[in-house]
Coordinates of C-alpha atoms and ligand atoms in Angstrom, one line a residue:
M1 CA 88.9 -78.5 55.3
S2 CA 87.2 -77.1 57.9
R3 CA 87.5 -78.0 62.0
R4 CA 85.1 -76.6 64.2
S5 CA 86.3 -74.4 67.3
N6 CA 87.5 -76.0 70.3
R7 CA 83.8 -74.7 71.9
S8 CA 81.9 -76.3 70.1
R9 CA 83.9 -79.6 70.2
I10 CA 83.1 -79.9 73.5
R11 CA 79.6 -79.1 73.2
S12 CA 79.7 -81.8 70.6
T13 CA 81.1 -84.3 73.1
V14 CA 77.9 -84.4 75.5
I15 CA 76.4 -85.2 72.6
V16 CA 77.9 -87.6 70.8
L17 CA 77.6 -89.9 74.4
S18 CA 73.9 -89.0 74.1
T19 CA 73.7 -90.7 70.7
A20 CA 76.0 -93.1 71.7
A21 CA 74.0 -96.2 71.9
L22 CA 72.0 -97.9 69.5
V23 CA 74.0 -97.7 66.0
A24 CA 72.6 -100.5 63.7
A25 CA 73.6 -103.8 65.2
G26 CA 75.2 -107.1 63.1
A27 CA 77.8 -107.1 65.5
A28 CA 80.5 -108.4 63.3
T29 CA 81.0 -111.9 63.9
V30 CA 84.2 -112.9 65.2
S31 CA 85.8 -116.0 64.2
T32 CA 83.9 -119.3 65.4
S33 CA 86.7 -120.6 66.9
I34 CA 86.8 -117.3 69.5
A35 CA 86.4 -119.6 72.9
E36 CA 83.1 -120.1 74.1
A37 CA 85.9 -121.6 76.3
A38 CA 85.6 -119.2 79.5
T39 CA 83.0 -120.0 81.8
G40 CA 80.4 -118.5 84.0
D41 CA 80.3 -115.2 84.5
S42 CA 83.4 -113.8 82.9
L43 CA 84.4 -111.3 80.3
G44 CA 85.5 -113.6 78.0
V45 CA 81.9 -115.0 77.9
A46 CA 80.0 -111.5 78.1
A47 CA 82.4 -110.2 75.0
S48 CA 81.6 -114.0 73.5
K49 CA 77.8 -112.8 73.4
A50 CA 78.6 -109.5 71.8
G51 CA 80.7 -111.0 68.7
M52 CA 84.3 -109.9 70.5
F53 CA 86.9 -111.2 72.1
F54 CA 88.4 -110.1 75.6
G55 CA 91.8 -110.9 75.7
V56 CA 94.8 -110.1 77.7
A57 CA 98.3 -109.7 77.1
A58 CA 100.8 -112.7 79.4
S59 CA 103.7 -114.4 79.8
P60 CA 104.0 -117.5 80.0
G61 CA 104.2 -116.9 84.0
R62 CA 101.3 -115.9 84.3
L63 CA 99.7 -118.4 83.4
S64 CA 97.5 -119.8 86.2
S65 CA 93.8 -121.9 85.0
F66 CA 92.6 -117.9 85.7
V67 CA 93.4 -116.8 82.6
G68 CA 91.5 -119.4 80.6
Q69 CA 88.3 -118.9 82.4
E70 CA 88.0 -115.0 82.4
F71 CA 89.5 -114.3 78.5
T72 CA 89.2 -115.5 74.9
Q73 CA 91.7 -114.1 73.5
L74 CA 95.9 -114.0 74.3
T75 CA 98.7 -111.5 73.1
P76 CA 102.4 -112.5 74.3
E77 CA 103.6 -109.8 76.1
N78 CA 107.1 -110.2 74.7
E79 CA 107.4 -113.8 73.7
M80 CA 107.0 -112.9 69.9
K81 CA 109.0 -109.9 69.5
P82 CA 112.1 -110.4 67.2
E83 CA 114.3 -109.5 70.0
T84 CA 113.2 -112.6 71.5
I85 CA 112.6 -114.7 68.3
A86 CA 114.7 -113.3 65.3
G87 CA 117.6 -115.0 64.2
S88 CA 119.9 -114.2 61.7
G89 CA 118.5 -113.1 58.4
G90 CA 115.4 -113.1 59.4
S91 CA 115.2 -116.6 60.6
I92 CA 113.1 -117.8 63.9
Q93 CA 114.4 -119.3 66.5
N94 CA 113.7 -119.7 70.4
T95 CA 110.3 -120.1 70.3
G96 CA 109.6 -122.1 73.4
N97 CA 107.8 -119.5 75.6
A98 CA 105.8 -118.4 72.4
D99 CA 104.8 -122.0 72.0
T100 CA 103.8 -122.3 75.8
L101 CA 101.8 -119.3 74.9
V102 CA 100.1 -120.8 71.4
N103 CA 99.3 -124.1 73.1
Y104 CA 97.7 -122.6 76.1
A105 CA 95.5 -120.8 73.9
Q106 CA 94.8 -123.8 72.1
N107 CA 94.0 -125.7 75.2
N108 CA 91.4 -122.8 76.4
N109 CA 89.7 -122.4 73.1
M110 CA 91.4 -118.7 73.4
I111 CA 92.4 -117.2 70.1
V112 CA 96.1 -115.1 69.9
R113 CA 96.8 -111.7 68.7
G114 CA 100.4 -111.8 67.6
H115 CA 102.7 -109.1 68.4
T116 CA 104.9 -108.2 66.8
M117 CA 106.6 -108.6 63.3
V118 CA 108.3 -105.1 62.4
W119 CA 109.1 -102.3 64.9
Y120 CA 111.8 -100.2 65.8
S121 CA 111.7 -101.4 69.3
Q122 CA 113.2 -104.8 70.9
A123 CA 114.0 -105.4 67.5
G124 CA 117.1 -107.8 68.1
S125 CA 118.9 -109.3 65.3
L126 CA 116.4 -107.4 62.9
Q127 CA 117.3 -104.3 64.0
G128 CA 118.8 -102.1 61.0
A129 CA 117.9 -105.1 58.4
N130 CA 117.0 -104.3 54.9
Q131 CA 113.3 -105.1 53.5
S132 CA 114.8 -108.5 52.1
T133 CA 115.6 -109.8 55.8
L134 CA 112.5 -108.5 57.2
N135 CA 110.7 -110.2 54.5
N136 CA 112.1 -113.4 55.6
F137 CA 111.3 -113.1 58.9
I138 CA 107.8 -112.0 58.0
K139 CA 107.1 -115.2 56.2
N140 CA 108.9 -117.5 59.0
A141 CA 106.6 -116.4 61.5
L142 CA 103.4 -116.4 59.7
L143 CA 104.8 -119.7 58.5
K144 CA 105.6 -120.9 62.1
W145 CA 102.3 -121.0 63.7
G146 CA 99.9 -120.4 60.9
N147 CA 96.1 -120.4 61.7
K148 CA 96.9 -120.7 65.3
I149 CA 97.3 -117.1 65.0
T150 CA 94.3 -115.3 64.1
Y151 CA 94.9 -111.9 63.9
W152 CA 99.3 -110.9 63.6
D153 CA 100.5 -107.6 64.1
V154 CA 102.9 -106.9 61.2
V155 CA 103.9 -103.5 61.8
N156 CA 103.9 -101.6 65.1
E157 CA 104.2 -97.8 66.2
S158 CA 105.1 -96.7 63.0
L159 CA 104.0 -93.0 63.8
D160 CA 106.2 -90.5 65.6
D161 CA 105.6 -89.1 69.3
N162 CA 103.8 -85.6 70.2
N163 CA 101.0 -85.6 67.8
S164 CA 103.3 -84.9 64.2
G165 CA 101.7 -86.9 62.2
K166 CA 104.9 -87.9 60.8
R167 CA 106.8 -91.4 60.6
R168 CA 109.4 -92.1 63.3
N169 CA 112.5 -91.2 62.2
Q170 CA 114.6 -94.2 62.7
W171 CA 114.3 -97.9 61.3
P172 CA 113.0 -99.1 59.5
H173 CA 111.8 -96.0 58.5
T174 CA 115.0 -95.4 57.2
L175 CA 114.5 -97.6 54.4
D176 CA 111.5 -95.3 53.2
K177 CA 111.7 -92.9 50.5
D178 CA 109.8 -90.0 49.1
S179 CA 110.2 -90.5 45.8
N180 CA 108.5 -86.9 44.8
N181 CA 109.3 -85.0 48.3
D182 CA 105.4 -84.6 48.8
G183 CA 106.0 -85.2 52.7
D184 CA 104.2 -88.6 52.1
F185 CA 105.6 -92.4 52.1
L186 CA 102.2 -93.6 50.1
D187 CA 103.0 -93.2 45.9
D188 CA 103.7 -96.4 44.3
A189 CA 107.1 -95.1 43.4
D190 CA 108.1 -94.1 47.2
T191 CA 109.3 -96.9 48.9
D192 CA 107.3 -97.5 52.1
Y193 CA 108.6 -100.3 54.2
I194 CA 104.8 -100.6 55.8
R195 CA 103.6 -101.3 52.3
D196 CA 106.2 -103.4 51.6
S197 CA 105.7 -105.7 54.5
F198 CA 102.5 -106.1 54.8
K199 CA 102.8 -107.0 50.8
Q200 CA 104.9 -109.8 51.9
A201 CA 102.7 -110.9 54.7
R202 CA 99.7 -111.0 52.1
Q203 CA 101.7 -112.8 49.7
V204 CA 102.5 -115.4 52.1
V205 CA 99.0 -115.4 53.7
Q206 CA 97.4 -116.0 50.6
S207 CA 99.9 -118.2 48.9
N208 CA 99.6 -121.1 52.1
N209 CA 95.8 -120.3 52.1
L210 CA 96.5 -118.9 55.8
K211 CA 93.2 -117.1 57.9
T212 CA 95.5 -115.4 59.7
K213 CA 94.4 -111.4 59.4
L214 CA 96.9 -108.7 59.3
C215 CA 96.8 -105.7 61.4
I216 CA 98.7 -102.5 62.3
N217 CA 99.6 -101.2 65.7
D218 CA 100.1 -97.9 67.7
Y219 CA 99.2 -95.6 70.0
D220 CA 97.9 -92.2 70.3
I221 CA 95.8 -92.8 67.8
E222 CA 92.9 -93.5 69.6
G223 CA 90.6 -90.0 69.7
L224 CA 89.6 -87.8 66.6
T225 CA 91.6 -85.2 69.0
V226 CA 94.2 -84.7 71.4
K227 CA 93.9 -82.8 75.0
G228 CA 92.7 -79.3 74.3
G229 CA 90.5 -80.5 71.4
G230 CA 93.0 -80.0 68.8
K231 CA 93.5 -82.8 65.7
N232 CA 94.8 -85.9 66.1
N233 CA 97.4 -85.8 63.6
K234 CA 98.8 -89.5 64.5
A235 CA 95.3 -91.0 64.2
D236 CA 94.7 -89.3 60.7
A237 CA 98.0 -90.3 59.8
M238 CA 97.3 -93.8 60.9
Y239 CA 93.7 -93.3 58.8
D240 CA 95.6 -92.5 55.6
I241 CA 98.1 -95.5 55.7
V242 CA 95.1 -97.6 56.5
K243 CA 93.0 -96.4 53.8
K244 CA 95.6 -96.7 51.3
Y245 CA 96.5 -100.1 52.1
S246 CA 93.3 -101.8 52.9
Q247 CA 91.3 -101.1 49.7
A248 CA 92.1 -102.5 46.2
P249 CA 94.4 -103.0 44.6
Y250 CA 96.4 -103.3 47.9
K251 CA 93.8 -104.8 50.3
Y252 CA 96.7 -105.6 52.7
I253 CA 95.5 -104.5 56.0
D254 CA 92.6 -106.2 57.4
C255 CA 92.9 -104.5 61.7
V256 CA 93.9 -101.9 63.4
G257 CA 94.8 -102.1 66.8
F258 CA 94.5 -98.6 69.0
Q259 CA 96.5 -99.5 71.5
S260 CA 94.4 -97.4 74.2
H261 CA 97.4 -97.0 77.1
F262 CA 95.4 -93.9 78.2
N263 CA 97.3 -92.0 80.6
D264 CA 97.9 -88.3 81.6
N265 CA 99.7 -87.5 78.6
P266 CA 98.1 -85.1 76.3
N267 CA 98.0 -87.4 73.6
S268 CA 96.7 -90.0 75.1
I269 CA 93.7 -89.3 77.0
I270 CA 90.4 -90.9 76.6
T271 CA 88.5 -88.1 74.4
N272 CA 84.6 -88.5 73.6
D273 CA 85.4 -89.1 70.0
L274 CA 87.0 -92.0 70.6
E275 CA 84.2 -93.9 69.3
A276 CA 83.9 -91.5 65.9
N277 CA 87.1 -92.9 65.8
I278 CA 86.8 -96.7 65.6
R279 CA 83.9 -95.6 63.5
R280 CA 85.6 -94.2 60.5
F281 CA 87.9 -96.7 60.5
G282 CA 85.2 -99.7 60.6
E283 CA 83.8 -97.8 57.5
L284 CA 87.2 -98.6 55.8
G285 CA 86.5 -102.3 56.2
V286 CA 88.7 -103.3 58.6
E287 CA 88.5 -104.4 62.3
V288 CA 89.3 -103.0 65.3
H289 CA 90.7 -103.8 68.6
L290 CA 91.4 -101.8 71.7
S291 CA 94.9 -103.9 71.3
E292 CA 96.9 -103.1 74.7
L293 CA 94.0 -101.4 76.9
D294 CA 95.1 -100.3 80.2
I295 CA 93.9 -96.5 82.1
D296 CA 95.4 -94.7 84.8
D297 CA 93.6 -94.3 87.7
D298 CA 94.8 -90.7 88.4
L299 CA 92.5 -88.9 86.1
S300 CA 93.9 -85.7 86.0
N301 CA 93.8 -85.7 82.5
N302 CA 91.5 -88.0 81.4
D303 CA 88.4 -85.8 80.6
I304 CA 85.6 -88.4 79.7
G305 CA 85.1 -90.6 83.0
T306 CA 84.1 -89.6 86.4
G307 CA 86.7 -92.7 87.7
Q308 CA 88.8 -95.1 86.5
A309 CA 85.8 -97.5 86.2
D310 CA 83.5 -95.6 84.5
N311 CA 86.8 -94.8 81.8
Y312 CA 86.9 -98.3 81.2
R313 CA 82.9 -98.2 80.8
K314 CA 82.9 -95.8 78.0
V315 CA 85.8 -97.2 76.5
V316 CA 84.3 -100.4 76.3
R317 CA 80.7 -98.8 75.1
A318 CA 82.5 -97.3 72.3
C319 CA 83.9 -100.4 71.1
L320 CA 80.8 -102.3 71.3
N321 CA 78.6 -99.3 69.5
V322 CA 80.9 -99.8 66.8
P323 CA 80.1 -103.5 64.8
K324 CA 83.6 -103.6 63.3
C325 CA 85.2 -102.9 66.9
T326 CA 85.7 -106.7 67.6
G327 CA 88.0 -107.2 70.4
I328 CA 89.9 -105.8 73.3
T329 CA 92.5 -106.7 74.8
V330 CA 93.9 -105.7 78.5
W331 CA 97.7 -105.3 78.3
G332 CA 97.9 -107.7 81.8
I333 CA 95.9 -109.1 84.5
S334 CA 96.3 -106.9 87.3
D335 CA 97.8 -103.6 88.2
S336 CA 101.4 -105.1 90.1
E337 CA 102.1 -107.3 87.4
S338 CA 101.6 -104.5 84.6
W339 CA 104.3 -102.7 82.4
R340 CA 103.1 -99.8 84.3
S341 CA 102.1 -100.9 87.6
S342 CA 102.3 -97.1 89.2
E343 CA 99.4 -96.0 86.8
R344 CA 97.2 -99.2 88.6
G345 CA 95.9 -98.9 85.1
L346 CA 94.3 -102.9 85.0
L347 CA 90.9 -105.0 86.2
F348 CA 92.4 -106.7 89.1
T349 CA 94.7 -106.2 92.1
G350 CA 96.7 -109.4 93.5
G351 CA 98.6 -111.3 91.8
N352 CA 100.5 -114.7 91.2
G353 CA 97.0 -116.3 90.1
S354 CA 94.9 -114.8 92.8
Y355 CA 93.5 -111.5 91.6
Q356 CA 90.8 -109.4 93.3
K357 CA 88.2 -107.6 91.3
K358 CA 88.4 -104.3 91.1
A359 CA 85.6 -101.7 90.7
A360 CA 86.7 -101.1 87.2
Y361 CA 86.0 -104.8 86.1
T362 CA 82.6 -104.9 87.8
A363 CA 82.1 -101.7 85.5
V364 CA 83.5 -103.4 82.3
L365 CA 81.4 -107.1 83.0
N366 CA 78.3 -105.1 83.1
E367 CA 78.5 -103.1 80.1
L368 CA 79.8 -106.0 78.0
K369 CA 76.8 -107.9 79.1
K370 CA 75.0 -104.8 77.9
G371 CA 76.3 -106.1 74.6
R372 CA 75.7 -104.5 71.5
P373 CA 73.2 -101.6 70.5
T374 CA 69.9 -103.2 69.1
D375 CA 68.8 -102.3 65.5
P376 CA 67.8 -98.9 65.4
T377 CA 65.5 -100.2 62.3
P378 CA 62.8 -97.5 62.8
T379 CA 59.5 -98.3 62.8
D380 CA 57.4 -96.8 60.7
P381 CA 56.8 -93.1 62.2
T382 CA 53.2 -92.2 60.1
P383 CA 51.2 -91.9 62.7
T384 CA 48.6 -94.5 63.1
D385 CA 45.8 -94.5 60.5
P386 CA 43.5 -91.8 61.6
T387 CA 40.6 -93.1 59.5
P388 CA 38.0 -93.7 61.6
T389 CA 36.1 -96.7 62.1
D390 CA 33.1 -97.1 59.9
P391 CA 31.2 -93.9 61.8
T392 CA 27.5 -95.3 60.0
P393 CA 25.9 -96.1 63.2
T394 CA 24.4 -99.7 63.1
D395 CA 20.7 -99.8 61.7
P396 CA 19.0 -97.4 64.4
T397 CA 15.8 -98.6 63.3
P398 CA 14.5 -100.5 65.9
T399 CA 12.3 -103.6 65.8
D400 CA 10.1 -102.3 67.9
P401 CA 8.1 -100.0 65.9
T402 CA 6.7 -98.6 69.2
P403 CA 8.9 -94.9 69.7
T404 CA 11.5 -95.8 72.2
D405 CA 13.4 -93.0 71.1
P406 CA 14.9 -94.7 67.6
T407 CA 17.5 -92.1 67.1
P408 CA 21.2 -93.6 67.4
T409 CA 23.2 -92.7 69.8
D410 CA 25.3 -89.7 67.8
P411 CA 26.9 -91.8 65.1
T412 CA 29.6 -89.0 64.8
P413 CA 32.7 -90.5 65.2
T414 CA 35.3 -88.9 67.6
D415 CA 37.5 -86.4 65.5
P416 CA 39.2 -89.0 63.2
T417 CA 41.6 -86.1 62.1
P418 CA 45.2 -87.7 62.8
T419 CA 47.3 -85.0 64.9
D420 CA 48.8 -83.1 62.7
P421 CA 52.4 -82.9 63.5
T422 CA 52.7 -80.1 61.5
D423 CA 51.1 -77.8 64.0
E424 CA 53.4 -78.7 66.9
A425 CA 57.1 -78.4 65.8
A426 CA 58.9 -76.1 67.9
C427 CA 62.1 -76.8 68.2
R428 CA 65.7 -75.9 68.3
I429 CA 68.2 -77.9 66.7
S430 CA 72.0 -78.8 68.2
Y431 CA 74.0 -80.0 65.3
T432 CA 77.9 -80.7 65.8
D433 CA 80.3 -82.5 63.7
N434 CA 83.9 -84.1 63.8
T435 CA 85.1 -83.8 60.7
W436 CA 89.0 -85.0 58.9
N437 CA 90.1 -85.1 55.7
S438 CA 87.4 -85.8 53.7
G439 CA 84.9 -87.0 56.2
F440 CA 82.9 -86.4 59.0
T441 CA 80.5 -88.0 61.9
A442 CA 77.7 -85.7 63.4
A443 CA 75.6 -85.4 66.3
V444 CA 71.9 -83.7 66.3
T445 CA 69.5 -83.3 68.8
I446 CA 65.9 -81.9 68.6
S447 CA 64.6 -79.8 71.3
N448 CA 60.8 -80.3 71.3
T449 CA 60.3 -76.1 72.5
G450 CA 57.0 -76.8 72.4
D451 CA 53.8 -77.4 74.3
T452 CA 52.9 -80.3 72.5
P453 CA 54.3 -83.8 72.8
V454 CA 55.7 -84.7 69.1
S455 CA 55.0 -88.4 67.9
G456 CA 56.8 -89.1 65.3
W457 CA 59.2 -86.8 63.2
T458 CA 60.8 -86.3 59.9
L459 CA 63.5 -83.3 60.2
A460 CA 64.8 -81.8 57.4
W461 CA 67.5 -79.5 56.4
T462 CA 70.2 -78.4 53.2
W463 CA 73.7 -79.0 52.7
P464 CA 75.3 -75.3 51.4
G465 CA 78.5 -78.1 50.2
N466 CA 78.7 -81.2 48.6
Q467 CA 77.9 -83.2 51.8
K468 CA 76.9 -86.7 51.1
I469 CA 75.4 -89.1 54.1
T470 CA 77.2 -92.7 54.1
S471 CA 75.4 -93.9 56.9
S472 CA 73.2 -92.8 60.1
W473 CA 72.4 -94.1 63.7
N474 CA 69.1 -93.5 65.4
A475 CA 67.2 -92.0 62.3
T476 CA 66.6 -93.1 59.1
V477 CA 68.6 -90.7 56.6
T478 CA 67.8 -89.9 53.2
Q479 CA 69.5 -87.4 50.9
S480 CA 68.1 -86.0 47.5
G481 CA 70.8 -83.7 45.9
S482 CA 71.5 -81.0 49.1
A483 CA 68.3 -81.8 50.7
V484 CA 68.3 -84.3 53.5
T485 CA 65.2 -85.9 55.5
A486 CA 66.1 -87.6 58.8
R487 CA 63.1 -89.9 59.6
N488 CA 62.6 -91.1 63.5
A489 CA 63.8 -94.8 64.7
G490 CA 61.2 -97.0 66.7
H491 CA 62.6 -96.1 70.4
N492 CA 62.9 -92.1 69.7
A493 CA 59.6 -91.5 67.5
A494 CA 58.1 -89.7 70.5
I495 CA 59.3 -85.9 71.8
T496 CA 57.3 -84.7 75.0
A497 CA 57.2 -81.3 75.8
G498 CA 60.4 -79.8 76.7
G499 CA 62.2 -83.2 75.7
T500 CA 64.8 -84.2 73.2
A501 CA 65.5 -86.6 70.4
S502 CA 69.1 -87.5 69.2
F503 CA 70.9 -89.5 66.3
G504 CA 73.7 -89.2 64.0
F505 CA 75.5 -89.7 60.7
Q506 CA 78.3 -90.2 58.9
G507 CA 79.5 -88.4 55.8
S508 CA 81.8 -87.4 53.2
Y509 CA 82.4 -84.3 51.5
S510 CA 85.1 -82.0 49.8
G511 CA 85.8 -78.7 50.2
T512 CA 84.7 -77.1 53.4
N513 CA 82.8 -79.1 55.4
T514 CA 80.2 -76.6 56.1
T515 CA 77.2 -77.2 58.5
P516 CA 73.3 -77.5 57.5
E517 CA 70.8 -74.9 56.9
N518 CA 67.3 -74.7 56.6
F519 CA 66.2 -77.4 59.3
T520 CA 62.7 -77.8 59.7
L521 CA 60.9 -80.5 62.2
N522 CA 57.4 -81.9 60.4
G523 CA 57.6 -78.8 58.3
S524 CA 58.4 -76.1 60.6
A525 CA 61.4 -74.0 61.2
C526 CA 63.8 -75.1 64.2
T527 CA 66.3 -72.5 65.5
V528 CA 69.8 -73.5 65.7
S529 CA 72.0 -73.3 68.9
Ligands
XIL601 C1 105.9 -103.4 76.7 C2 105.7 -104.9 77.7 O1 104.7 -105.0 78.7 C3 106.9 -104.8 78.7 O2 107.2 -105.9 79.7 C4 108.5 -104.6 77.7 O3 109.2 -104.4 78.7 C5 108.1 -103.4 76.9 O4 107.2 -103.8 75.8 N1 103.2 -100.9 73.0 C6 103.7 -102.2 72.6 C7 103.9 -103.1 73.6 O5 103.3 -102.3 71.5 O6 104.6 -104.2 72.9 C8 104.5 -102.5 74.4 O7 104.8 -104.1 76.0 C9 104.0 -101.8 75.5 C10 103.8 -100.6 74.5

């Protein structure tokens, strides 16, 4: 697998952002049960219009009317964790507070993300349980609330810290067995508590005709890279798990939660490739949620925004730009009521039902109101028909034979030759990719280095390797063998002299992800920088 240098990775981040807008629309239609109840100018309403939920984690003590007005989704912050509701043998008990939250959500037309079933922490009487007890709990939890829970976190925080790309050592991983010692737990002969927990959950959902969607949730899996530009091994490990268990023959996993607790930890920063990482999971067919969002307002290590509000804006934009990103949940209402109050990481100040909006709130609301990207389907970039209207003059023969000059005005049409874009291409190409095991996204920026504007472009190149493009945005990209052509979208057909146009795509490869060669713009060779 090829990894590009840190330097090119940093350069790529700029381009990814400049092309961030305008991926194909078709915003995932989130369940119609998504609240329309949030009223007026609220995060929930703006998100609903963009086809996603905007939710909050809360406990019963936070349930003022404000919650239902502002948000369309609710996550019990602690009330559905096994330490609260798991009894012996995987039975369910003590659900009063969870019921209060579920009822509040129902009465306020909010959907619920159940959180969480199988987790090393806050496990209560499940701590150390075998798979059969876990399966009992999974079944009981699913049946207790049925379709009142739209999404359930079945497995939480299965992966280790410090970017190891490994699973956590402690229970429930102690149930796992690597039968062939190949370092993963994904072989059929392996014992894998993640697979077995999802298998049980899927079976309960199916045999009871539930609509509940089954999620896996973790933190530090948000970007393709970590601070310094190195690979995010934890994200890659999660990708492998989701890839395996969301696809046939398993089809166990419906959704993945990127917790999104962004802070100073080098593995928890906001990277510019957040959107690309959301996209690669989305391409697996699963929904992606930013499931526990808070953003430390100390920016020393957050390398993307120019302040907390800007960081929030960019994170929300990354989600909006990927149709499969179907919801965002902030992990609490106000800074002082947050589990990490010292980070001042939420959208409100104040407390006890009386809240003041922060700049971050306005940034999020405004970004949500901009909505999903519009459909970038290109209008035909072919130059408008250059054929002149019939140059034959209207009959010059005067009716009056008297010799006023019968010569018609010059019938020669104004030059009907279309502007020939091939003469005009003088171009420089910036190409950067973000590569993982077998896939990559790439951002391309075309600079028109000539003196003449370009109106309508075709950029061609060849792959030295076996890359295959699977989707694109801001251009229509077709491939034949190793030859690729990208034709402009409607909105970026014109490139002024000195101007740029950008587009991007996703692809797969095996072996080495080599960079493209032989770029030509409208037939003329381009330089690459
Ligand atoms: C946190 C709660 O916010 C705290 O009140 C509690 O003391 C500890 O757990 N990842 C998760 C959440 O999946 O369940 C955690 O919630 C925050 C980190």
